Coordinates of C-alpha atoms in Angstrom, one line a residue:
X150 CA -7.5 -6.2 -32.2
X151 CA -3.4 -6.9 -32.3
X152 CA -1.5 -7.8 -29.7
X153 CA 0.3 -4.1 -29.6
X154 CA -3.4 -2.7 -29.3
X155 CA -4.1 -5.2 -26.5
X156 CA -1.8 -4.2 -24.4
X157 CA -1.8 -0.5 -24.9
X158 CA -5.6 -1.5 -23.9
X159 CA -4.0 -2.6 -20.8
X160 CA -3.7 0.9 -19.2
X161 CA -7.3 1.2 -19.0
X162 CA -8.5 2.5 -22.4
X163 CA -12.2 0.8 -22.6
X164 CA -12.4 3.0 -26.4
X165 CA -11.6 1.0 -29.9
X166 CA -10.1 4.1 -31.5
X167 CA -6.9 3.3 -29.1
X168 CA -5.2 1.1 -31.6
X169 CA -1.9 3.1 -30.8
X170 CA 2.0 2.5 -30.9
X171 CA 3.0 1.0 -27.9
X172 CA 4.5 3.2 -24.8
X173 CA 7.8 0.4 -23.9
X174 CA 7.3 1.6 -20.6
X175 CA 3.8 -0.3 -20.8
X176 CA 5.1 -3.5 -22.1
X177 CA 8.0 -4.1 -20.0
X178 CA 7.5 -6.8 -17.4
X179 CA 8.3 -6.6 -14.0
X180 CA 12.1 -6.9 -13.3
X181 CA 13.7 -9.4 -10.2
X182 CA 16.5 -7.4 -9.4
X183 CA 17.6 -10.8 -7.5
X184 CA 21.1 -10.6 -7.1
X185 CA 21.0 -7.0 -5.8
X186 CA 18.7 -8.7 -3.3
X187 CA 21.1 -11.5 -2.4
X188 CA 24.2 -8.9 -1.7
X189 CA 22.1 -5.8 0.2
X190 CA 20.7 -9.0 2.7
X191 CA 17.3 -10.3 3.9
X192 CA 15.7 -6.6 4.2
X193 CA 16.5 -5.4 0.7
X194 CA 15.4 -8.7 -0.2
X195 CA 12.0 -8.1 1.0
X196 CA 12.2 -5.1 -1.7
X197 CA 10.5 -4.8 -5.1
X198 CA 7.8 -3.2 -6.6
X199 CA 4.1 -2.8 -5.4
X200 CA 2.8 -5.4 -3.0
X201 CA 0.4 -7.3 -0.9
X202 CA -0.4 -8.3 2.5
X203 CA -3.9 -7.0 3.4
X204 CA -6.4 -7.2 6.5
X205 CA -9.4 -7.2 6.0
X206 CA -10.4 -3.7 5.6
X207 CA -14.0 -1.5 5.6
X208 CA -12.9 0.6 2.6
X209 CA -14.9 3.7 3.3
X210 CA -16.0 5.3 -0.4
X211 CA -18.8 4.9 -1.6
X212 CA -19.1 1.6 -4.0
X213 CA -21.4 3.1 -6.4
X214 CA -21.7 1.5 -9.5
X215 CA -20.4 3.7 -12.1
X216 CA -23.0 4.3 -15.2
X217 CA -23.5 1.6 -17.9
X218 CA -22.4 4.1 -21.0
X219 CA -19.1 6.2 -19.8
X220 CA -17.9 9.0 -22.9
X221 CA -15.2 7.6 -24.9
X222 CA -13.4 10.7 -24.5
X223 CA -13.2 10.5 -20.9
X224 CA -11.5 7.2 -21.2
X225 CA -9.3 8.3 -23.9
X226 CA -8.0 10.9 -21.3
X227 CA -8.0 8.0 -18.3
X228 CA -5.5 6.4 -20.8
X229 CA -2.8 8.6 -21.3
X230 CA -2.2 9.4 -18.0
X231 CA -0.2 7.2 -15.6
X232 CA -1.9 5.7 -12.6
X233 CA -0.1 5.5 -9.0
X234 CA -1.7 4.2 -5.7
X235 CA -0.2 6.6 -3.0
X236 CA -0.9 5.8 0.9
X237 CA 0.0 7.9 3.5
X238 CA 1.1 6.4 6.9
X239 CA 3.1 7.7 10.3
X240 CA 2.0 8.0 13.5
X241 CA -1.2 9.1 15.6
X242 CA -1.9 13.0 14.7
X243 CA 1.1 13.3 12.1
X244 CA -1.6 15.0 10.1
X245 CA -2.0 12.0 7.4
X246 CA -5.9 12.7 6.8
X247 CA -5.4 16.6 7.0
X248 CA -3.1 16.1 4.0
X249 CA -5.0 13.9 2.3
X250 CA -7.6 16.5 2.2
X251 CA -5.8 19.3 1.4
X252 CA -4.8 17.4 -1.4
X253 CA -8.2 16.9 -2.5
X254 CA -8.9 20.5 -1.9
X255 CA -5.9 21.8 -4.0
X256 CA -6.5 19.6 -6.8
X257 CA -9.8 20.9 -7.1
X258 CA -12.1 17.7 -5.4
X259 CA -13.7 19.5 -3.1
X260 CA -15.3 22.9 -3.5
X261 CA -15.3 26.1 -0.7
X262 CA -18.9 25.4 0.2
X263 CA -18.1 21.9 1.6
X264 CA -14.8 23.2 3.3
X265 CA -17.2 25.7 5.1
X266 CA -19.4 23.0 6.1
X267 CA -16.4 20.8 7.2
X268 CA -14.9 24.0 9.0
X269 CA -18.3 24.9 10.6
X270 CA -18.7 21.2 11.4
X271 CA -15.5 20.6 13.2
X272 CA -15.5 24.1 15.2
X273 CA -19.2 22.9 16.7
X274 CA -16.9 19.7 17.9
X275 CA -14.3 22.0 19.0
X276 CA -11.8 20.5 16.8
X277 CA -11.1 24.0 14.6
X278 CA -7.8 22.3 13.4
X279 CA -9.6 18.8 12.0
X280 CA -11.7 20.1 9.1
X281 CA -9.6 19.2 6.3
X282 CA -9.1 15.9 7.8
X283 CA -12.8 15.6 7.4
X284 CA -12.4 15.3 3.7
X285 CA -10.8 12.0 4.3
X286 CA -12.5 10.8 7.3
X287 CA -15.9 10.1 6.7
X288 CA -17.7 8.4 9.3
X289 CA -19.1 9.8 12.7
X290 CA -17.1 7.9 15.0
X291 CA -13.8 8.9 13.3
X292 CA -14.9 12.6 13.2
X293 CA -15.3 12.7 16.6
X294 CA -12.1 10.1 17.8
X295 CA -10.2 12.4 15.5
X296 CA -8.5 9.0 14.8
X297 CA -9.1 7.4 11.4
X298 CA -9.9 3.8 11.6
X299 CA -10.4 2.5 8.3
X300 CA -8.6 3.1 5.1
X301 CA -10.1 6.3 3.6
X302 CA -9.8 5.6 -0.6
X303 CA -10.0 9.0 -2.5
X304 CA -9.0 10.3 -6.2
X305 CA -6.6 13.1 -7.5
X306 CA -5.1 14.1 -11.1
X307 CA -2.0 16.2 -12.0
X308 CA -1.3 16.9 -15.6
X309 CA 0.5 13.7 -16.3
X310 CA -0.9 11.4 -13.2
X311 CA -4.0 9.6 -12.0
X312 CA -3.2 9.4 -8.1
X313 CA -5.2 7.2 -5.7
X314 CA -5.0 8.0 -2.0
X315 CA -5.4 5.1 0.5
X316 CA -5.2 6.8 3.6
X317 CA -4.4 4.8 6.2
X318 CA -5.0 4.7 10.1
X319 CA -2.0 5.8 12.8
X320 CA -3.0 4.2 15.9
X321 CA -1.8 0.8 16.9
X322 CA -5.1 -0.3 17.0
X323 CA -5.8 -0.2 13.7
X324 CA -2.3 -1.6 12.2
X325 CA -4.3 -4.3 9.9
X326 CA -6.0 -1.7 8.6
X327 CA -3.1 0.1 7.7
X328 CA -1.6 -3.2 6.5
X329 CA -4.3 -3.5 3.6
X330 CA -3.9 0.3 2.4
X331 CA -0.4 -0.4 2.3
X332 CA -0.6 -3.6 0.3
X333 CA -2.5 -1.6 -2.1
X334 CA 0.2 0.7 -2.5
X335 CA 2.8 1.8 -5.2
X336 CA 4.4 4.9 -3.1
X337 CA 4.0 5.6 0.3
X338 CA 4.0 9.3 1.7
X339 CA 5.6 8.9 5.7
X340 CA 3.8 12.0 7.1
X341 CA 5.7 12.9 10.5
X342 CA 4.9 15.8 12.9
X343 CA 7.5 18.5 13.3
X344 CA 5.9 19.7 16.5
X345 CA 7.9 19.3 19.9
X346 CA 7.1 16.2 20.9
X347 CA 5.2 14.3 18.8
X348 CA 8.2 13.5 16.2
X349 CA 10.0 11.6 19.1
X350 CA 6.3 9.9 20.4
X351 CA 6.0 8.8 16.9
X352 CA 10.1 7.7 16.7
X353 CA 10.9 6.3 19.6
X354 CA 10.5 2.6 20.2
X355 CA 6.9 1.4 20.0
X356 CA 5.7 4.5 18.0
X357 CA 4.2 3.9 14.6
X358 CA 6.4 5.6 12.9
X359 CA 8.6 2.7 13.0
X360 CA 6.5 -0.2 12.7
X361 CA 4.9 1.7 10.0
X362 CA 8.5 2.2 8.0
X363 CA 8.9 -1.1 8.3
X364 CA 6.0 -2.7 7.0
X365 CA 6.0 -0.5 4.4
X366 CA 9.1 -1.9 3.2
X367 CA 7.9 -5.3 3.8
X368 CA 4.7 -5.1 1.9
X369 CA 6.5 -3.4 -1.1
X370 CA 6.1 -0.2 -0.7
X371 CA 9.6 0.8 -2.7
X372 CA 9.6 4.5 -2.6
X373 CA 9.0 6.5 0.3
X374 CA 8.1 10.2 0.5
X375 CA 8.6 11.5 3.6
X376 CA 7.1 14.9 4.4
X377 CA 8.0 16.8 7.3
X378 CA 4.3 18.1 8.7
X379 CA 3.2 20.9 10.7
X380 CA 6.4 23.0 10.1
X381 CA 4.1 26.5 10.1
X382 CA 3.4 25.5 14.4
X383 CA 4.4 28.1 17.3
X384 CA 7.4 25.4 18.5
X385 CA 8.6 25.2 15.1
X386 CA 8.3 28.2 13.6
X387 CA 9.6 26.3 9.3
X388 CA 13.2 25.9 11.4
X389 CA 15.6 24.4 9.3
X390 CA 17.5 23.2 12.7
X391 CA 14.5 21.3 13.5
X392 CA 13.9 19.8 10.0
X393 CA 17.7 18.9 10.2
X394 CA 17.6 17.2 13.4
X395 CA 14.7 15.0 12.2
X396 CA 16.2 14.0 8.6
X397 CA 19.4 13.3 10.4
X398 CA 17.6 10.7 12.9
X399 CA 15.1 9.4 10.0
X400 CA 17.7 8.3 7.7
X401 CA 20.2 5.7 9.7
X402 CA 16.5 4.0 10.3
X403 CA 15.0 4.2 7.0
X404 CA 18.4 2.5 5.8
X405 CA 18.0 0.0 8.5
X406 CA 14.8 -0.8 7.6
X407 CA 16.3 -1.6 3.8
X408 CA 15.2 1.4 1.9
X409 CA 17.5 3.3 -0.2
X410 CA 17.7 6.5 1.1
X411 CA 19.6 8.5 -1.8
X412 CA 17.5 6.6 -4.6
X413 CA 14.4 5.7 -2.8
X414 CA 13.6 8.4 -0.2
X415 CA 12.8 12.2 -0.8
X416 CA 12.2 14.5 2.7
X417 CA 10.5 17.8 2.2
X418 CA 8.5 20.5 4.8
X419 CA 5.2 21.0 4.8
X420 CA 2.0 22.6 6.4
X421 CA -0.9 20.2 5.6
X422 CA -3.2 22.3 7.7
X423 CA -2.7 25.6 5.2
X424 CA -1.5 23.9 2.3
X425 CA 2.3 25.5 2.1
X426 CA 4.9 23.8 -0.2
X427 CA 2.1 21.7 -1.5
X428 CA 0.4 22.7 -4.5
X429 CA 3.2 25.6 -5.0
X430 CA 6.6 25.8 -3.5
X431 CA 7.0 27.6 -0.7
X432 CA 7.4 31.5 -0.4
X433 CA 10.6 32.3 0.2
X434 CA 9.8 35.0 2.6
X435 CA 7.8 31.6 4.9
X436 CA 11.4 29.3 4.3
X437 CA 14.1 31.2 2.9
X438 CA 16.4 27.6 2.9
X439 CA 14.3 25.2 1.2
X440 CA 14.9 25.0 -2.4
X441 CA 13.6 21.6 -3.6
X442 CA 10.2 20.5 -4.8
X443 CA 6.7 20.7 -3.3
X444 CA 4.4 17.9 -2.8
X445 CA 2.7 17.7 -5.6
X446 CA 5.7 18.1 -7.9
X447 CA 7.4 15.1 -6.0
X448 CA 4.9 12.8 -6.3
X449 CA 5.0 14.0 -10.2
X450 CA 8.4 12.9 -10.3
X451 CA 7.9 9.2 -8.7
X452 CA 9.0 6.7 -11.1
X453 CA 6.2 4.4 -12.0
X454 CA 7.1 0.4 -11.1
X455 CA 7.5 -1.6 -13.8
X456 CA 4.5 -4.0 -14.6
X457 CA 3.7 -6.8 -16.6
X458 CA 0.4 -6.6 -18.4
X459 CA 1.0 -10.3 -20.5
X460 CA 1.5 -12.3 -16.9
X461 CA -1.0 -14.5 -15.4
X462 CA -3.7 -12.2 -14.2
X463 CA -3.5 -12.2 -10.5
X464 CA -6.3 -10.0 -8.4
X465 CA -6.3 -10.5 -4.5
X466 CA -9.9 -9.3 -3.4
X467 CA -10.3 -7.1 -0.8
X468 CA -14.2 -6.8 -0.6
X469 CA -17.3 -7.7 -2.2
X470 CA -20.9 -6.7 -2.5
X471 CA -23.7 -7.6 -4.3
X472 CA -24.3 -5.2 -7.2
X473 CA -26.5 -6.6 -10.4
X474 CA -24.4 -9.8 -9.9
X475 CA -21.5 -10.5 -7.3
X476 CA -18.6 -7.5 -7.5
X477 CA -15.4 -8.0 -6.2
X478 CA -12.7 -5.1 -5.2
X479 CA -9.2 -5.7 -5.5
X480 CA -6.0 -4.2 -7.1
X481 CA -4.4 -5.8 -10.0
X482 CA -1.1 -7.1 -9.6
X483 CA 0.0 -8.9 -12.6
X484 CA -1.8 -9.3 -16.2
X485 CA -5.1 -7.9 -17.7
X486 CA -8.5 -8.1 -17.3
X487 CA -11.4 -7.4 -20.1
X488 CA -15.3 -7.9 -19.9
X489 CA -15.8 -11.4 -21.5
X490 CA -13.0 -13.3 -19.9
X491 CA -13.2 -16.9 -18.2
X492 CA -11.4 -16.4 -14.5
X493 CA -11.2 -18.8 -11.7
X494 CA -11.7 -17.1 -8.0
X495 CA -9.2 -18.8 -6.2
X496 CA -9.0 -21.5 -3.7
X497 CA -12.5 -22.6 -4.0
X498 CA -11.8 -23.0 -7.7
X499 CA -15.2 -21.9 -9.1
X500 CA -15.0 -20.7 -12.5
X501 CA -16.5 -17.3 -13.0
X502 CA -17.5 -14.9 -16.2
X503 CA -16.4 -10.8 -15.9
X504 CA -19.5 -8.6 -16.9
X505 CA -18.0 -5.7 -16.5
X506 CA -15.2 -3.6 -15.1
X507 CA -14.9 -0.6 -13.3
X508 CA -11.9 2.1 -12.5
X509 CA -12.4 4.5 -10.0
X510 CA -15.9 5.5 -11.3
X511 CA -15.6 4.6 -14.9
X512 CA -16.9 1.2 -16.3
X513 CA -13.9 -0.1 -18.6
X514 CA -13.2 -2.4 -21.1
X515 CA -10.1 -3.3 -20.3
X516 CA -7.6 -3.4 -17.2
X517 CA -4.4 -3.7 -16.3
X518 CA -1.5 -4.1 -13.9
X519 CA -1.6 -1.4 -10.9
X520 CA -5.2 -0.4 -11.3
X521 CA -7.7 -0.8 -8.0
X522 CA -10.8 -2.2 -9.6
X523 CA -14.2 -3.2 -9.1
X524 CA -14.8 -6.4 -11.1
X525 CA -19.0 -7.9 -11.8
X526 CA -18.8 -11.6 -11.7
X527 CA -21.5 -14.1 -12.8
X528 CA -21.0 -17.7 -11.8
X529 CA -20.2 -17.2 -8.0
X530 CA -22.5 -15.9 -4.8
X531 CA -20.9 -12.8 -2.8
X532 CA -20.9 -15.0 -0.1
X533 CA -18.8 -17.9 -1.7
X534 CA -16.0 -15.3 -1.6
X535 CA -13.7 -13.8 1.3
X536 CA -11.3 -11.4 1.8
X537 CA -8.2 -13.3 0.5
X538 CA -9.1 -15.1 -2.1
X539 CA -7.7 -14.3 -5.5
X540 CA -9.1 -13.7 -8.8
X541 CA -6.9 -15.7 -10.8
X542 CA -6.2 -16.4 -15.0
X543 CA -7.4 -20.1 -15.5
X544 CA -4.4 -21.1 -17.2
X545 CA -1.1 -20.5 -14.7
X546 CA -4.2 -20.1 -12.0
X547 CA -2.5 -19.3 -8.3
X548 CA -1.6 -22.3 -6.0
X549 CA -3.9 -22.7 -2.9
X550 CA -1.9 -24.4 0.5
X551 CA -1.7 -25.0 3.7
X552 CA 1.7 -25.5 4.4
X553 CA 4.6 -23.3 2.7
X554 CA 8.6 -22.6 3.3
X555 CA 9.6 -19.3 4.2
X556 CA 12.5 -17.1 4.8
X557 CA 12.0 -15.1 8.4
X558 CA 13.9 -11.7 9.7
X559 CA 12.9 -11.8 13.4
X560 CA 12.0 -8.0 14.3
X561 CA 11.2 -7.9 17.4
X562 CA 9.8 -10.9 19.6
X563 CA 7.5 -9.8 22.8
X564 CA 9.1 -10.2 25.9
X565 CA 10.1 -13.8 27.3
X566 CA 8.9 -14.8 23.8
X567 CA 11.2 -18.0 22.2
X568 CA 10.5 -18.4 18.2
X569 CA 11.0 -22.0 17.7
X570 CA 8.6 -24.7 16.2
X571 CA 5.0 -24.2 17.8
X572 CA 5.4 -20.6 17.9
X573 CA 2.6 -19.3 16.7
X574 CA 0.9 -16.1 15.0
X575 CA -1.4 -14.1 12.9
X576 CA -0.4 -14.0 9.4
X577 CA -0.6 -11.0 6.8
X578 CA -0.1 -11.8 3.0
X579 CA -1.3 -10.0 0.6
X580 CA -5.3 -9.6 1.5
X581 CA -5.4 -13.3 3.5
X582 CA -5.4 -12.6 7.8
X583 CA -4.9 -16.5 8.7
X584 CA -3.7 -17.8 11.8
X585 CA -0.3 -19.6 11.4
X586 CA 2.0 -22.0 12.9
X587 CA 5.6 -22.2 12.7
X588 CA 6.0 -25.9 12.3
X589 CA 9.7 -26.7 11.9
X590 CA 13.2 -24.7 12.2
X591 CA 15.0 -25.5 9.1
X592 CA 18.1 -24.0 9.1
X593 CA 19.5 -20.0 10.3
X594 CA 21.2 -18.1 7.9
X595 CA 24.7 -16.0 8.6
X596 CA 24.0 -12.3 8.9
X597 CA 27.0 -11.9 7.4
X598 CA 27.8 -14.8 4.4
X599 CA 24.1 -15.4 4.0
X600 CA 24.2 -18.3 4.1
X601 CA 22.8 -21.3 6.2
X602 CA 24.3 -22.4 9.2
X603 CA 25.8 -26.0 9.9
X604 CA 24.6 -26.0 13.2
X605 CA 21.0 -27.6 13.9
X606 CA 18.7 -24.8 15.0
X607 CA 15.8 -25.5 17.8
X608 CA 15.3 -21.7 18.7
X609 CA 16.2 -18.0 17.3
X610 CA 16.4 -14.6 19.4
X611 CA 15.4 -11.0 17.9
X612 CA 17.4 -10.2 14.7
X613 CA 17.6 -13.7 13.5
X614 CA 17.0 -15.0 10.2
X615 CA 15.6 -18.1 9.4
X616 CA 14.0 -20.7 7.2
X617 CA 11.2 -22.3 8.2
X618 CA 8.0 -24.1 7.9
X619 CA 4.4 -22.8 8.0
X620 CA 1.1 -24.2 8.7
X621 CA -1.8 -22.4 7.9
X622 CA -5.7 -24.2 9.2
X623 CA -7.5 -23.1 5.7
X624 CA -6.1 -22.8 2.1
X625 CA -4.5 -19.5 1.6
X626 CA -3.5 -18.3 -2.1
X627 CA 0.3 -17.1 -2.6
X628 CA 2.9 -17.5 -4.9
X629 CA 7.3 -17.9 -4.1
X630 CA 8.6 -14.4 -3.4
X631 CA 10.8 -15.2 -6.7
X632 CA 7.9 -15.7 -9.0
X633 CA 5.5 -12.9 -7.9
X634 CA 6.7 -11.1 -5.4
X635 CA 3.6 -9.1 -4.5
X636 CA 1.8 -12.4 -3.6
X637 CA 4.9 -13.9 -1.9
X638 CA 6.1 -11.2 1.0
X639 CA 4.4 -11.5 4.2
X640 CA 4.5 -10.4 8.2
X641 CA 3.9 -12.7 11.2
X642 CA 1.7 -10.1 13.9
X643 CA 0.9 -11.1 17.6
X644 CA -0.7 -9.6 20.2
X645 CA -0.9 -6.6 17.9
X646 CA 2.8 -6.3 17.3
X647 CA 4.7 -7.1 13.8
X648 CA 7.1 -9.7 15.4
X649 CA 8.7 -10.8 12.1
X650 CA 9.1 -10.4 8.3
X651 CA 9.2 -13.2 5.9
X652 CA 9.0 -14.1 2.3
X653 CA 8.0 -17.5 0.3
X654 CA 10.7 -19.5 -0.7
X655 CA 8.6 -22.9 -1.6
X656 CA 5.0 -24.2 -1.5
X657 CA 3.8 -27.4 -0.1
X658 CA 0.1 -29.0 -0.3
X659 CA -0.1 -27.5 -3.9
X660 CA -4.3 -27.5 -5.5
X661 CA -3.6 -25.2 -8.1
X662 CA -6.2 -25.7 -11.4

């Protein structure tokens, strides 16, 4: 097969008829907008394409191995459609799993019979309004919390798209779970309540509406939809005051928090309960002022981030199980993968053979940037892998450290907290949850020139940036933010608050193969 085959293979055709021209969109590699970065300042810096940072999460569909002998046909349809990973986040009860369910319903996943259960179901609980969210949330304990806890994984098409939803948990509880849905992500839909009430709960300082906004951005999430819930309730009534009043708070703090807001950011109302301005655009008789898109065409119209399907290959594993052989779960996020091929899972270094390849349900031959996969190994024991590790090209493999450089925004430090060498943390990068030590103070940078400061630095307040040095106890896998930045952006967490932002600037205590 040529090289233009190969990498038209990339976007998961597993068929040999596929020997097509090449889309350029397909072959372009990722793009390091870099000196953007340097002039829009530390936050937009911590922007670019799809990203890491995971904990370790429970995902909750159902690994079933998908059948040895998959129709060429279906795959030849897999291929010509584009493939985003879309997670939803906001606050506690912003309706993120109702959504993701009437989704599913809409797009024709889920039939009436099992909506009837659902409904039947959630009225025995007395939860009348939760059925839809039952779609999403699975398990007992959820159903009856009403709180999702892990990250619910699910499957959509539109004519031109192959969506997969990671919806992710609201409660502050569970923010490293919502960490590893978003580092999974390409878009991320901000679901927000219109309801009295719970849109300032969800804004106002210590809501997760915030923190979620900004690890978003952090973890590379680059485009943000951001759908205004629960417009259809009694206090709301589809106002267009009340959908103005939130916009008009939203945006100043989306800005702030580095995104874009006329390129990268798209508000529009919805009902996630009943479906309005989803599928369809609303009625005009429901919301005589809104005249943009509904959901579904929005999320049509995301552009796709560029990828590079020649690069090292680069898989940070998420989960594993034993399946006829060791599988591994992770999302791809730079090269290709094929049945056949000689990988090394990273840092343990053992060299391991791919059996074969699964997307979604459908066993593959081929894989590449972008696409959440199931990979068979043969050379390694499930239990000589964790959550972090990396599934890595042997050649260019991924350095392994315990000690790294990093460039820090201070968020938000708990209180009587000082951030100086000993300060110490939980840190999130890509799928790796390790417990970190700042070890030195390098140097602060200027807000305002960007750059470093004469002065010697022993300590930094809230707002600060500032290079540094990290310990780490075990060998973690990451790359410099400038070479791969999915693998290089990262948040410091304690006592279950994000405290600070960062990204890799250099790596010490190098074992790469």
């Amino acid at each position: 097969m040529d090289i233009e085959a190969e990498i038209r293979a990339l976007q998961l055709d597993s068929t040999e008829d596929n020997n097509g021209v090449v889309n350029p969109e397909d072959a372009k590699p990722e793009v390091e907008m870099t000196d953007k970065v340097e002039e829009e300042g530390m936050k937009d810096e911590l922007d670019t394409k799809s990203q890491p940072v995971q904990a370790e999460p429970k995902v909750k569909d159902k690994e079933v191995s998908a059948p040895e002998d998959v129709e060429a046909l279906d795959e030849m349809e897999i291929d010509k459609k584009r493939h985003l990973n879309v997670v939803f986040i906001g606050h506690v009860d912003a309706g993120k799993s109702t959504t993701g369910g009437q989704i599913l319903f809409l797009s024709g996943q889920v039939d009436d019979r099992t909506i009837q259960k659902y409904e039947k179901e959630a009225k025995d609980k007395s939860r009348e309004s939760w059925y839809m969210a039952y779609i999403m949330d699975t398990n007992e304990e959820e159903r009856i919390k009403g709180k999702t806890v892990e990250v619910g994984r699910a499957h959509f098409e539109t004519e031109t798209t192959r969506f997969t939803i990671l919806d992710a948990p609201g409660h502050k509880s569970y923010v490293p779970n919502m960490i590893s849905g978003a580092a999974q992500a390409d878009i991320g839909v901000l679901v927000i309540s219109a309801r009295k009430g719970e849109f300032e709960t969800g804004y106002e300082r210590g809501g997760q509406t915030r923190e979620h906004v900004q690890l978003a951005k952090t973890l590379g999430v680059a485009k943000l939809l951001v759908v205004v819930n629960k417009m259809d309730d009694h206090t709301v009534n589809w106002s267009k005051e009340r959908y103005d009043e939130i916009e008009s708070k939203m945006t100043p703090f989306l800005r702030s928090s580095g995104y874009n807001v006329k390129k990268d950011v798209q508000f529009l109302p919805i009902s996630g309960l009943v479906g309005t301005n989803m599928k369809t655009r609303v009625d005009k008789s429901t919301c005589p002022w809104w005249n943009g898109p509904c959901l579904f065409e929005a999320l049509d119209s995301v552009e796709v981030p560029l990828r590079d399907p020649k690069g090292p290959f680069r898989m940070p594993i998420i989960d594993k199980f034993k399946d006829m052989g060791t599988v591994v779960m992770g999302k791809v996020e730079s090269g290709s993968v094929r049945e056949g091929d000689s990988l090394l899972v990273m840092p343990n270094k053992a060299q391991v053979k791919v059996l074969a390849v699964y997307c979604d349900e459908n066993k593959v031959r081929c894989a590449g940037p972008g696409e959440n996969l199931r990979v068979r190994l043969s050379g390694i024991e499930e239990e000589d892998i964790l959550s972090g590790f990396v599934l890595s090209s042997v050649v260019k493999s991924i350095a392994a450290v315990t000690e790294f450089t990093a460039q820090l925004q201070i968020l938000e430090l708990l209180e009587n907290a000082i951030f100086t060498a000993g300060y110490k943390a939980v840190l999130h990068i890509h799928s790796v949850v390790e417990e970190c030590e700042i070890v030195e103070l390098l140097q602060q940078i200027d807000p305002k020139t960007k750059k470093p400061m004469k002065k010697k630095v022993l300590f930094v307040k809230n707002g600060a940036v500032v290079v540094c040095r990290i310990q780490v106890n075990n060998l973690i896998c990451i790359e410099k933010f400038s070479d791969f930045p999915q693998l290089g952006r990262f948040t410091l967490r304690t006592e279950g608050k994000t405290v600070a932002v960062g990204k890799v600037t250099d790596l010490s205590s190098s074992s790469s193969a």
